[in-house]
Every structure is written in C-alpha cells, then in structure tokens.
Amino acid sequence: MTEQLHTRTNPPWDGLEGTERHAACVLAARDGHPGALDTLVAELTPLVWHIARGAGLDRSAAEDVVQTVWLALLRHVDAITEPRAVVGWLITTTRREAKRTRQRSATQVELSPEVVEHVPSTEPMPEAEALRTERDRTLWSAFHKLDQRCQELLRLTVLAGRAEYRVVAEVLRMPHGSIGPTRGRCLNALRALYDNGDGGR
C-alpha cells in the first residue's frame, strides 16, 4: 500500500533544490521511497567522481570508490544524523575511501617479467596502445595546464558524465547561469592547448 501511494503522488523532494532537495531524498530513502536513493545517485555521482579523481585515482579505481561510497550510504542512511549534510558526508567518505585505495595500490607487488610472459594478454596491439597512451598523456597534460576552476568544472560536467547544473553550481559556488558558458570556455581552452601541442610541454 505504501509503495502504491508513493507511485501516485509527487515525491517529497519534488520542486526542492540544493540542500533541501538532498535532505528530503535522505529522509524519503529511510522511509523506503523507491526513487529517493536513485535521485541522489543521479545528481551527486559527478561530485563523488570529482572527489575520487581529484585524489589522484585512475578511472578504474575511481569507479570502484564511487560504487563503494554509494553502497556505504545505502547501508548507513539511517545513521546520518543530519540529512541536510549528506553532501558533506559523501565528500568525507569519498576522501577516506580514496585514501585507502591509494594505500592498497602502493602495497601491491608487481609481477615479475617471467610471470607476465606466461599470462595471456587481453590488451590491444602495442602500436594501438602506444598511440592511445600518447594521446591520453597529451590530453591530460593539457588538462592540468588549465586553471583549477576549469579543471573542477570539467570533471563535474564532462569527465563524469553531465551533471545537473544545479548541483555543479552548488558544489562550485557558482551562479547557475554561468555554468554552461564557463564550461564552453574551458573546453575551448583545453582544445586549444591540445591542438597546439602545449599539453606535451
């Protein structure tokens, strides 16, 4: 009966924005609303991704951290004492998990060449891999030449998949209407750096 009621009425967070919207989602998730956690995941995953990547993790490790953080929220949603602070909880939890992931990676032992030689490879041909690696190196080098604001904005709106501009504006403390134009300028700057080869210098 409760689930049927949820499907017939607007969700508690409908029409809300920012902190109030996130708090309403947390409270609704505790009440078993089927779409509450999905809404948080959809709107705040770019933020979690941004924190993980900003901690120096590669794409694969960052994806693992993002999944772990959302599972942690699912397990501990009833323990969040202040629903309005869920964004802060996510940031703190992501930073801690990213740190643990970096520490685990640092302790991993590399396989010896003799062992690697007998492991079947699933990697692409060396020539294609070399070209991709060089392209990625040049692109990331150009990316890191952008100012910090552009790096943060592009991580949230491009690298992690397009986020809700409302969330990006809240996280970066920027006017909502300036997100799109600023994003365009940052992409143009990145393209110019890459095309001019400045990423390699």
JSON list of C-alpha atoms in Angstrom, two decimals:
[
{"chain": "A", "resi": 1, "resn": "MET", "atom": "CA", "xyz": [0.00, 0.00, 0.00]},
{"chain": "A", "resi": 2, "resn": "THR", "atom": "CA", "xyz": [2.83, 2.39, 0.92]},
{"chain": "A", "resi": 3, "resn": "GLU", "atom": "CA", "xyz": [4.61, 1.70, -2.38]},
{"chain": "A", "resi": 4, "resn": "GLN", "atom": "CA", "xyz": [1.39, 2.32, -4.33]},
{"chain": "A", "resi": 5, "resn": "LEU", "atom": "CA", "xyz": [0.94, 5.61, -2.53]},
{"chain": "A", "resi": 6, "resn": "HIS", "atom": "CA", "xyz": [4.49, 6.64, -3.45]},
{"chain": "A", "resi": 7, "resn": "THR", "atom": "CA", "xyz": [3.82, 5.97, -7.13]},
{"chain": "A", "resi": 8, "resn": "ARG", "atom": "CA", "xyz": [0.59, 8.03, -7.16]},
{"chain": "A", "resi": 9, "resn": "THR", "atom": "CA", "xyz": [1.95, 11.18, -5.51]},
{"chain": "A", "resi": 10, "resn": "ASN", "atom": "CA", "xyz": [4.79, 13.51, -6.27]},
{"chain": "A", "resi": 11, "resn": "PRO", "atom": "CA", "xyz": [7.99, 12.56, -4.43]},
{"chain": "A", "resi": 12, "resn": "PRO", "atom": "CA", "xyz": [8.81, 14.58, -1.27]},
{"chain": "A", "resi": 13, "resn": "TRP", "atom": "CA", "xyz": [11.79, 16.24, -2.99]},
{"chain": "A", "resi": 14, "resn": "ASP", "atom": "CA", "xyz": [9.78, 17.40, -6.00]},
{"chain": "A", "resi": 15, "resn": "GLY", "atom": "CA", "xyz": [10.23, 21.14, -6.52]},
{"chain": "A", "resi": 16, "resn": "LEU", "atom": "CA", "xyz": [13.03, 21.44, -3.97]},
{"chain": "A", "resi": 17, "resn": "GLU", "atom": "CA", "xyz": [16.61, 22.39, -4.81]},
{"chain": "A", "resi": 18, "resn": "GLY", "atom": "CA", "xyz": [20.08, 22.07, -3.35]},
{"chain": "A", "resi": 19, "resn": "THR", "atom": "CA", "xyz": [20.46, 21.10, 0.30]},
{"chain": "A", "resi": 20, "resn": "GLU", "atom": "CA", "xyz": [16.72, 20.87, 0.94]},
{"chain": "A", "resi": 21, "resn": "ARG", "atom": "CA", "xyz": [16.26, 18.50, -2.00]},
{"chain": "A", "resi": 22, "resn": "HIS", "atom": "CA", "xyz": [19.08, 16.23, -0.85]},
{"chain": "A", "resi": 23, "resn": "ALA", "atom": "CA", "xyz": [17.79, 16.18, 2.72]},
{"chain": "A", "resi": 24, "resn": "ALA", "atom": "CA", "xyz": [14.30, 15.25, 1.51]},
{"chain": "A", "resi": 25, "resn": "CYS", "atom": "CA", "xyz": [15.80, 12.39, -0.51]},
{"chain": "A", "resi": 26, "resn": "VAL", "atom": "CA", "xyz": [17.66, 11.05, 2.54]},
{"chain": "A", "resi": 27, "resn": "LEU", "atom": "CA", "xyz": [14.51, 11.14, 4.66]},
{"chain": "A", "resi": 28, "resn": "ALA", "atom": "CA", "xyz": [12.49, 9.52, 1.87]},
{"chain": "A", "resi": 29, "resn": "ALA", "atom": "CA", "xyz": [15.13, 6.79, 1.47]},
{"chain": "A", "resi": 30, "resn": "ARG", "atom": "CA", "xyz": [14.78, 5.99, 5.16]},
{"chain": "A", "resi": 31, "resn": "ASP", "atom": "CA", "xyz": [11.03, 5.72, 4.61]},
{"chain": "A", "resi": 32, "resn": "GLY", "atom": "CA", "xyz": [11.58, 3.24, 1.80]},
{"chain": "A", "resi": 33, "resn": "HIS", "atom": "CA", "xyz": [10.72, 5.52, -1.13]},
{"chain": "A", "resi": 34, "resn": "PRO", "atom": "CA", "xyz": [11.87, 3.60, -4.24]},
{"chain": "A", "resi": 35, "resn": "GLY", "atom": "CA", "xyz": [13.23, 6.63, -6.13]},
{"chain": "A", "resi": 36, "resn": "ALA", "atom": "CA", "xyz": [14.94, 8.55, -3.35]},
{"chain": "A", "resi": 37, "resn": "LEU", "atom": "CA", "xyz": [18.36, 6.93, -3.47]},
{"chain": "A", "resi": 38, "resn": "ASP", "atom": "CA", "xyz": [18.23, 6.81, -7.27]},
{"chain": "A", "resi": 39, "resn": "THR", "atom": "CA", "xyz": [17.76, 10.57, -7.31]},
{"chain": "A", "resi": 40, "resn": "LEU", "atom": "CA", "xyz": [20.75, 11.12, -5.01]},
{"chain": "A", "resi": 41, "resn": "VAL", "atom": "CA", "xyz": [22.91, 8.80, -7.10]},
{"chain": "A", "resi": 42, "resn": "ALA", "atom": "CA", "xyz": [21.93, 10.50, -10.36]},
{"chain": "A", "resi": 43, "resn": "GLU", "atom": "CA", "xyz": [22.53, 14.02, -9.08]},
{"chain": "A", "resi": 44, "resn": "LEU", "atom": "CA", "xyz": [25.57, 13.55, -6.83]},
{"chain": "A", "resi": 45, "resn": "THR", "atom": "CA", "xyz": [27.62, 10.84, -8.53]},
{"chain": "A", "resi": 46, "resn": "PRO", "atom": "CA", "xyz": [29.52, 13.51, -10.53]},
{"chain": "A", "resi": 47, "resn": "LEU", "atom": "CA", "xyz": [30.53, 15.10, -7.23]},
{"chain": "A", "resi": 48, "resn": "VAL", "atom": "CA", "xyz": [31.72, 11.76, -5.79]},
{"chain": "A", "resi": 49, "resn": "TRP", "atom": "CA", "xyz": [33.59, 11.06, -9.03]},
{"chain": "A", "resi": 50, "resn": "HIS", "atom": "CA", "xyz": [35.20, 14.51, -8.94]},
{"chain": "A", "resi": 51, "resn": "ILE", "atom": "CA", "xyz": [36.49, 13.92, -5.40]},
{"chain": "A", "resi": 52, "resn": "ALA", "atom": "CA", "xyz": [37.84, 10.45, -6.27]},
{"chain": "A", "resi": 53, "resn": "ARG", "atom": "CA", "xyz": [39.61, 11.62, -9.42]},
{"chain": "A", "resi": 54, "resn": "GLY", "atom": "CA", "xyz": [40.89, 14.71, -7.67]},
{"chain": "A", "resi": 55, "resn": "ALA", "atom": "CA", "xyz": [42.55, 12.41, -5.13]},
{"chain": "A", "resi": 56, "resn": "GLY", "atom": "CA", "xyz": [44.76, 11.06, -7.91]},
{"chain": "A", "resi": 57, "resn": "LEU", "atom": "CA", "xyz": [42.96, 7.79, -8.69]},
{"chain": "A", "resi": 58, "resn": "ASP", "atom": "CA", "xyz": [42.80, 6.44, -12.22]},
{"chain": "A", "resi": 59, "resn": "ARG", "atom": "CA", "xyz": [39.45, 5.81, -13.88]},
{"chain": "A", "resi": 60, "resn": "SER", "atom": "CA", "xyz": [39.10, 2.18, -12.79]},
{"chain": "A", "resi": 61, "resn": "ALA", "atom": "CA", "xyz": [40.00, 2.88, -9.16]},
{"chain": "A", "resi": 62, "resn": "ALA", "atom": "CA", "xyz": [37.71, 5.92, -9.09]},
{"chain": "A", "resi": 63, "resn": "GLU", "atom": "CA", "xyz": [34.80, 3.82, -10.38]},
{"chain": "A", "resi": 64, "resn": "ASP", "atom": "CA", "xyz": [35.38, 1.33, -7.55]},
{"chain": "A", "resi": 65, "resn": "VAL", "atom": "CA", "xyz": [35.43, 4.14, -4.99]},
{"chain": "A", "resi": 66, "resn": "VAL", "atom": "CA", "xyz": [32.20, 5.64, -6.34]},
{"chain": "A", "resi": 67, "resn": "GLN", "atom": "CA", "xyz": [30.44, 2.27, -6.06]},
{"chain": "A", "resi": 68, "resn": "THR", "atom": "CA", "xyz": [31.79, 1.69, -2.54]},
{"chain": "A", "resi": 69, "resn": "VAL", "atom": "CA", "xyz": [30.64, 5.13, -1.36]},
{"chain": "A", "resi": 70, "resn": "TRP", "atom": "CA", "xyz": [27.07, 4.64, -2.60]},
{"chain": "A", "resi": 71, "resn": "LEU", "atom": "CA", "xyz": [26.89, 1.18, -1.04]},
{"chain": "A", "resi": 72, "resn": "ALA", "atom": "CA", "xyz": [28.08, 2.75, 2.23]},
{"chain": "A", "resi": 73, "resn": "LEU", "atom": "CA", "xyz": [25.31, 5.34, 2.04]},
{"chain": "A", "resi": 74, "resn": "LEU", "atom": "CA", "xyz": [22.75, 2.61, 1.39]},
{"chain": "A", "resi": 75, "resn": "ARG", "atom": "CA", "xyz": [23.94, 0.70, 4.47]},
{"chain": "A", "resi": 76, "resn": "HIS", "atom": "CA", "xyz": [24.21, 3.73, 6.74]},
{"chain": "A", "resi": 77, "resn": "VAL", "atom": "CA", "xyz": [21.42, 6.02, 5.55]},
{"chain": "A", "resi": 78, "resn": "ASP", "atom": "CA", "xyz": [19.65, 5.61, 8.91]},
{"chain": "A", "resi": 79, "resn": "ALA", "atom": "CA", "xyz": [22.81, 6.66, 10.75]},
{"chain": "A", "resi": 80, "resn": "ILE", "atom": "CA", "xyz": [23.15, 10.08, 9.08]},
{"chain": "A", "resi": 81, "resn": "THR", "atom": "CA", "xyz": [22.17, 12.38, 11.92]},
{"chain": "A", "resi": 82, "resn": "GLU", "atom": "CA", "xyz": [21.79, 15.49, 9.76]},
{"chain": "A", "resi": 83, "resn": "PRO", "atom": "CA", "xyz": [20.19, 14.76, 6.36]},
{"chain": "A", "resi": 84, "resn": "ARG", "atom": "CA", "xyz": [20.99, 18.31, 5.19]},
{"chain": "A", "resi": 85, "resn": "ALA", "atom": "CA", "xyz": [24.69, 17.42, 5.49]},
{"chain": "A", "resi": 86, "resn": "VAL", "atom": "CA", "xyz": [24.57, 14.43, 3.14]},
{"chain": "A", "resi": 87, "resn": "VAL", "atom": "CA", "xyz": [26.83, 16.16, 0.60]},
{"chain": "A", "resi": 88, "resn": "GLY", "atom": "CA", "xyz": [29.46, 16.69, 3.29]},
{"chain": "A", "resi": 89, "resn": "TRP", "atom": "CA", "xyz": [29.09, 13.05, 4.32]},
{"chain": "A", "resi": 90, "resn": "LEU", "atom": "CA", "xyz": [29.66, 11.93, 0.74]},
{"chain": "A", "resi": 91, "resn": "ILE", "atom": "CA", "xyz": [32.74, 14.15, 0.36]},
{"chain": "A", "resi": 92, "resn": "THR", "atom": "CA", "xyz": [34.29, 12.89, 3.61]},
{"chain": "A", "resi": 93, "resn": "THR", "atom": "CA", "xyz": [33.50, 9.25, 2.86]},
{"chain": "A", "resi": 94, "resn": "THR", "atom": "CA", "xyz": [34.88, 9.53, -0.68]},
{"chain": "A", "resi": 95, "resn": "ARG", "atom": "CA", "xyz": [38.11, 11.11, 0.50]},
{"chain": "A", "resi": 96, "resn": "ARG", "atom": "CA", "xyz": [38.62, 8.37, 3.09]},
{"chain": "A", "resi": 97, "resn": "GLU", "atom": "CA", "xyz": [37.90, 5.58, 0.61]},
{"chain": "A", "resi": 98, "resn": "ALA", "atom": "CA", "xyz": [40.18, 7.16, -2.00]},
{"chain": "A", "resi": 99, "resn": "LYS", "atom": "CA", "xyz": [42.97, 7.35, 0.56]},
{"chain": "A", "resi": 100, "resn": "ARG", "atom": "CA", "xyz": [42.50, 3.67, 1.46]},
{"chain": "A", "resi": 101, "resn": "THR", "atom": "CA", "xyz": [42.52, 2.75, -2.23]},
{"chain": "A", "resi": 102, "resn": "ARG", "atom": "CA", "xyz": [45.78, 4.63, -2.82]},
{"chain": "A", "resi": 103, "resn": "GLN", "atom": "CA", "xyz": [47.36, 2.92, 0.17]},
{"chain": "A", "resi": 104, "resn": "ARG", "atom": "CA", "xyz": [46.28, -0.53, -1.06]},
{"chain": "A", "resi": 105, "resn": "SER", "atom": "CA", "xyz": [47.68, 0.21, -4.52]},
{"chain": "A", "resi": 106, "resn": "ALA", "atom": "CA", "xyz": [51.01, 1.23, -3.03]},
{"chain": "A", "resi": 107, "resn": "THR", "atom": "CA", "xyz": [51.38, -2.16, -1.32]},
{"chain": "A", "resi": 108, "resn": "GLN", "atom": "CA", "xyz": [50.61, -4.25, -4.39]},
{"chain": "A", "resi": 109, "resn": "VAL", "atom": "CA", "xyz": [53.55, -6.29, -5.70]},
{"chain": "A", "resi": 110, "resn": "GLU", "atom": "CA", "xyz": [54.19, -6.19, -9.44]},
{"chain": "A", "resi": 111, "resn": "LEU", "atom": "CA", "xyz": [54.51, -9.48, -11.28]},
{"chain": "A", "resi": 112, "resn": "SER", "atom": "CA", "xyz": [57.96, -10.41, -12.49]},
{"chain": "A", "resi": 113, "resn": "PRO", "atom": "CA", "xyz": [58.63, -10.35, -16.28]},
{"chain": "A", "resi": 114, "resn": "GLU", "atom": "CA", "xyz": [58.94, -14.14, -16.25]},
{"chain": "A", "resi": 115, "resn": "VAL", "atom": "CA", "xyz": [55.43, -14.49, -14.80]},
{"chain": "A", "resi": 116, "resn": "VAL", "atom": "CA", "xyz": [53.91, -11.82, -17.04]},
{"chain": "A", "resi": 117, "resn": "GLU", "atom": "CA", "xyz": [55.32, -13.56, -20.10]},
{"chain": "A", "resi": 118, "resn": "HIS", "atom": "CA", "xyz": [53.12, -16.60, -19.42]},
{"chain": "A", "resi": 119, "resn": "VAL", "atom": "CA", "xyz": [49.91, -14.67, -18.71]},
{"chain": "A", "resi": 120, "resn": "PRO", "atom": "CA", "xyz": [47.57, -14.42, -21.75]},
{"chain": "A", "resi": 121, "resn": "SER", "atom": "CA", "xyz": [47.15, -10.78, -22.74]},
{"chain": "A", "resi": 122, "resn": "THR", "atom": "CA", "xyz": [43.79, -9.12, -23.28]},
{"chain": "A", "resi": 123, "resn": "GLU", "atom": "CA", "xyz": [45.36, -5.78, -24.16]},
{"chain": "A", "resi": 124, "resn": "PRO", "atom": "CA", "xyz": [45.22, -4.21, -27.66]},
{"chain": "A", "resi": 125, "resn": "MET", "atom": "CA", "xyz": [48.15, -4.41, -30.05]},
{"chain": "A", "resi": 126, "resn": "PRO", "atom": "CA", "xyz": [51.24, -2.48, -28.89]},
{"chain": "A", "resi": 127, "resn": "GLU", "atom": "CA", "xyz": [51.06, 0.07, -31.73]},
{"chain": "A", "resi": 128, "resn": "ALA", "atom": "CA", "xyz": [47.43, 1.00, -31.00]},
{"chain": "A", "resi": 129, "resn": "GLU", "atom": "CA", "xyz": [48.09, 1.07, -27.26]},
{"chain": "A", "resi": 130, "resn": "ALA", "atom": "CA", "xyz": [51.11, 3.34, -27.76]},
{"chain": "A", "resi": 131, "resn": "LEU", "atom": "CA", "xyz": [49.05, 5.80, -29.82]},
{"chain": "A", "resi": 132, "resn": "ARG", "atom": "CA", "xyz": [46.23, 5.79, -27.25]},
{"chain": "A", "resi": 133, "resn": "THR", "atom": "CA", "xyz": [48.67, 6.24, -24.38]},
{"chain": "A", "resi": 134, "resn": "GLU", "atom": "CA", "xyz": [50.37, 9.18, -26.11]},
{"chain": "A", "resi": 135, "resn": "ARG", "atom": "CA", "xyz": [47.02, 10.80, -26.90]},
{"chain": "A", "resi": 136, "resn": "ASP", "atom": "CA", "xyz": [45.82, 10.40, -23.32]},
{"chain": "A", "resi": 137, "resn": "ARG", "atom": "CA", "xyz": [49.13, 11.68, -21.93]},
{"chain": "A", "resi": 138, "resn": "THR", "atom": "CA", "xyz": [48.96, 14.78, -24.11]},
{"chain": "A", "resi": 139, "resn": "LEU", "atom": "CA", "xyz": [45.32, 15.40, -23.27]},
{"chain": "A", "resi": 140, "resn": "TRP", "atom": "CA", "xyz": [45.81, 15.03, -19.50]},
{"chain": "A", "resi": 141, "resn": "SER", "atom": "CA", "xyz": [48.91, 17.21, -19.65]},
{"chain": "A", "resi": 142, "resn": "ALA", "atom": "CA", "xyz": [46.87, 19.91, -21.39]},
{"chain": "A", "resi": 143, "resn": "PHE", "atom": "CA", "xyz": [44.05, 19.42, -18.88]},
{"chain": "A", "resi": 144, "resn": "HIS", "atom": "CA", "xyz": [46.40, 20.06, -15.95]},
{"chain": "A", "resi": 145, "resn": "LYS", "atom": "CA", "xyz": [47.53, 23.33, -17.55]},
{"chain": "A", "resi": 146, "resn": "LEU", "atom": "CA", "xyz": [44.00, 24.71, -17.15]},
{"chain": "A", "resi": 147, "resn": "ASP", "atom": "CA", "xyz": [43.28, 26.79, -14.09]},
{"chain": "A", "resi": 148, "resn": "GLN", "atom": "CA", "xyz": [41.86, 24.94, -11.08]},
{"chain": "A", "resi": 149, "resn": "ARG", "atom": "CA", "xyz": [38.33, 26.25, -11.64]},
{"chain": "A", "resi": 150, "resn": "CYS", "atom": "CA", "xyz": [38.21, 24.86, -15.17]},
{"chain": "A", "resi": 151, "resn": "GLN", "atom": "CA", "xyz": [39.60, 21.51, -14.05]},
{"chain": "A", "resi": 152, "resn": "GLU", "atom": "CA", "xyz": [36.92, 21.16, -11.36]},
{"chain": "A", "resi": 153, "resn": "LEU", "atom": "CA", "xyz": [34.13, 22.25, -13.69]},
{"chain": "A", "resi": 154, "resn": "LEU", "atom": "CA", "xyz": [35.14, 19.86, -16.48]},
{"chain": "A", "resi": 155, "resn": "ARG", "atom": "CA", "xyz": [35.50, 16.94, -14.07]},
{"chain": "A", "resi": 156, "resn": "LEU", "atom": "CA", "xyz": [31.94, 17.52, -12.89]},
{"chain": "A", "resi": 157, "resn": "THR", "atom": "CA", "xyz": [30.29, 18.20, -16.26]},
{"chain": "A", "resi": 158, "resn": "VAL", "atom": "CA", "xyz": [32.32, 16.19, -18.77]},
{"chain": "A", "resi": 159, "resn": "LEU", "atom": "CA", "xyz": [34.57, 13.50, -17.34]},
{"chain": "A", "resi": 160, "resn": "ALA", "atom": "CA", "xyz": [31.93, 12.06, -15.04]},
{"chain": "A", "resi": 161, "resn": "GLY", "atom": "CA", "xyz": [29.05, 12.46, -17.43]},
{"chain": "A", "resi": 162, "resn": "ARG", "atom": "CA", "xyz": [26.94, 15.60, -17.50]},
{"chain": "A", "resi": 163, "resn": "ALA", "atom": "CA", "xyz": [25.76, 16.52, -14.03]},
{"chain": "A", "resi": 164, "resn": "GLU", "atom": "CA", "xyz": [22.77, 18.62, -13.12]},
{"chain": "A", "resi": 165, "resn": "TYR", "atom": "CA", "xyz": [23.98, 22.20, -13.41]},
{"chain": "A", "resi": 166, "resn": "ARG", "atom": "CA", "xyz": [22.14, 22.96, -10.17]},
{"chain": "A", "resi": 167, "resn": "VAL", "atom": "CA", "xyz": [24.39, 20.52, -8.30]},
{"chain": "A", "resi": 168, "resn": "VAL", "atom": "CA", "xyz": [27.53, 21.79, -10.04]},
{"chain": "A", "resi": 169, "resn": "ALA", "atom": "CA", "xyz": [26.61, 25.36, -9.12]},
{"chain": "A", "resi": 170, "resn": "GLU", "atom": "CA", "xyz": [26.11, 24.34, -5.50]},
{"chain": "A", "resi": 171, "resn": "VAL", "atom": "CA", "xyz": [29.39, 22.43, -5.28]},
{"chain": "A", "resi": 172, "resn": "LEU", "atom": "CA", "xyz": [31.50, 25.10, -7.01]},
{"chain": "A", "resi": 173, "resn": "ARG", "atom": "CA", "xyz": [29.56, 28.04, -5.54]},
{"chain": "A", "resi": 174, "resn": "MET", "atom": "CA", "xyz": [28.93, 29.50, -8.99]},
{"chain": "A", "resi": 175, "resn": "PRO", "atom": "CA", "xyz": [25.79, 31.15, -10.39]},
{"chain": "A", "resi": 176, "resn": "HIS", "atom": "CA", "xyz": [23.65, 28.53, -12.12]},
{"chain": "A", "resi": 177, "resn": "GLY", "atom": "CA", "xyz": [23.50, 30.55, -15.33]},
{"chain": "A", "resi": 178, "resn": "SER", "atom": "CA", "xyz": [27.27, 30.80, -15.63]},
{"chain": "A", "resi": 179, "resn": "ILE", "atom": "CA", "xyz": [27.94, 27.03, -15.65]},
{"chain": "A", "resi": 180, "resn": "GLY", "atom": "CA", "xyz": [27.24, 26.48, -19.36]},
{"chain": "A", "resi": 181, "resn": "PRO", "atom": "CA", "xyz": [29.19, 29.47, -20.74]},
{"chain": "A", "resi": 182, "resn": "THR", "atom": "CA", "xyz": [32.13, 28.81, -18.40]},
{"chain": "A", "resi": 183, "resn": "ARG", "atom": "CA", "xyz": [32.14, 25.15, -19.38]},
{"chain": "A", "resi": 184, "resn": "GLY", "atom": "CA", "xyz": [32.29, 26.15, -23.04]},
{"chain": "A", "resi": 185, "resn": "ARG", "atom": "CA", "xyz": [35.22, 28.49, -22.46]},
{"chain": "A", "resi": 186, "resn": "CYS", "atom": "CA", "xyz": [37.09, 25.80, -20.51]},
{"chain": "A", "resi": 187, "resn": "LEU", "atom": "CA", "xyz": [36.55, 23.24, -23.28]},
{"chain": "A", "resi": 188, "resn": "ASN", "atom": "CA", "xyz": [37.79, 25.72, -25.88]},
{"chain": "A", "resi": 189, "resn": "ALA", "atom": "CA", "xyz": [40.88, 26.42, -23.78]},
{"chain": "A", "resi": 190, "resn": "LEU", "atom": "CA", "xyz": [41.53, 22.69, -23.41]},
{"chain": "A", "resi": 191, "resn": "ARG", "atom": "CA", "xyz": [41.09, 22.13, -27.16]},
{"chain": "A", "resi": 192, "resn": "ALA", "atom": "CA", "xyz": [43.49, 24.96, -27.96]},
{"chain": "A", "resi": 193, "resn": "LEU", "atom": "CA", "xyz": [46.14, 23.59, -25.60]},
{"chain": "A", "resi": 194, "resn": "TYR", "atom": "CA", "xyz": [45.78, 20.11, -27.07]},
{"chain": "A", "resi": 195, "resn": "ASP", "atom": "CA", "xyz": [45.76, 21.23, -30.73]},
{"chain": "A", "resi": 196, "resn": "ASN", "atom": "CA", "xyz": [48.79, 23.46, -30.23]},
{"chain": "A", "resi": 197, "resn": "GLY", "atom": "CA", "xyz": [50.73, 20.68, -28.57]},
{"chain": "A", "resi": 198, "resn": "ASP", "atom": "CA", "xyz": [51.04, 22.65, -25.34]},
{"chain": "A", "resi": 199, "resn": "GLY", "atom": "CA", "xyz": [49.98, 19.57, -23.42]},
{"chain": "A", "resi": 200, "resn": "GLY", "atom": "CA", "xyz": [53.32, 18.00, -24.14]},
{"chain": "A", "resi": 201, "resn": "ARG", "atom": "CA", "xyz": [55.45, 20.86, -22.87]}
]
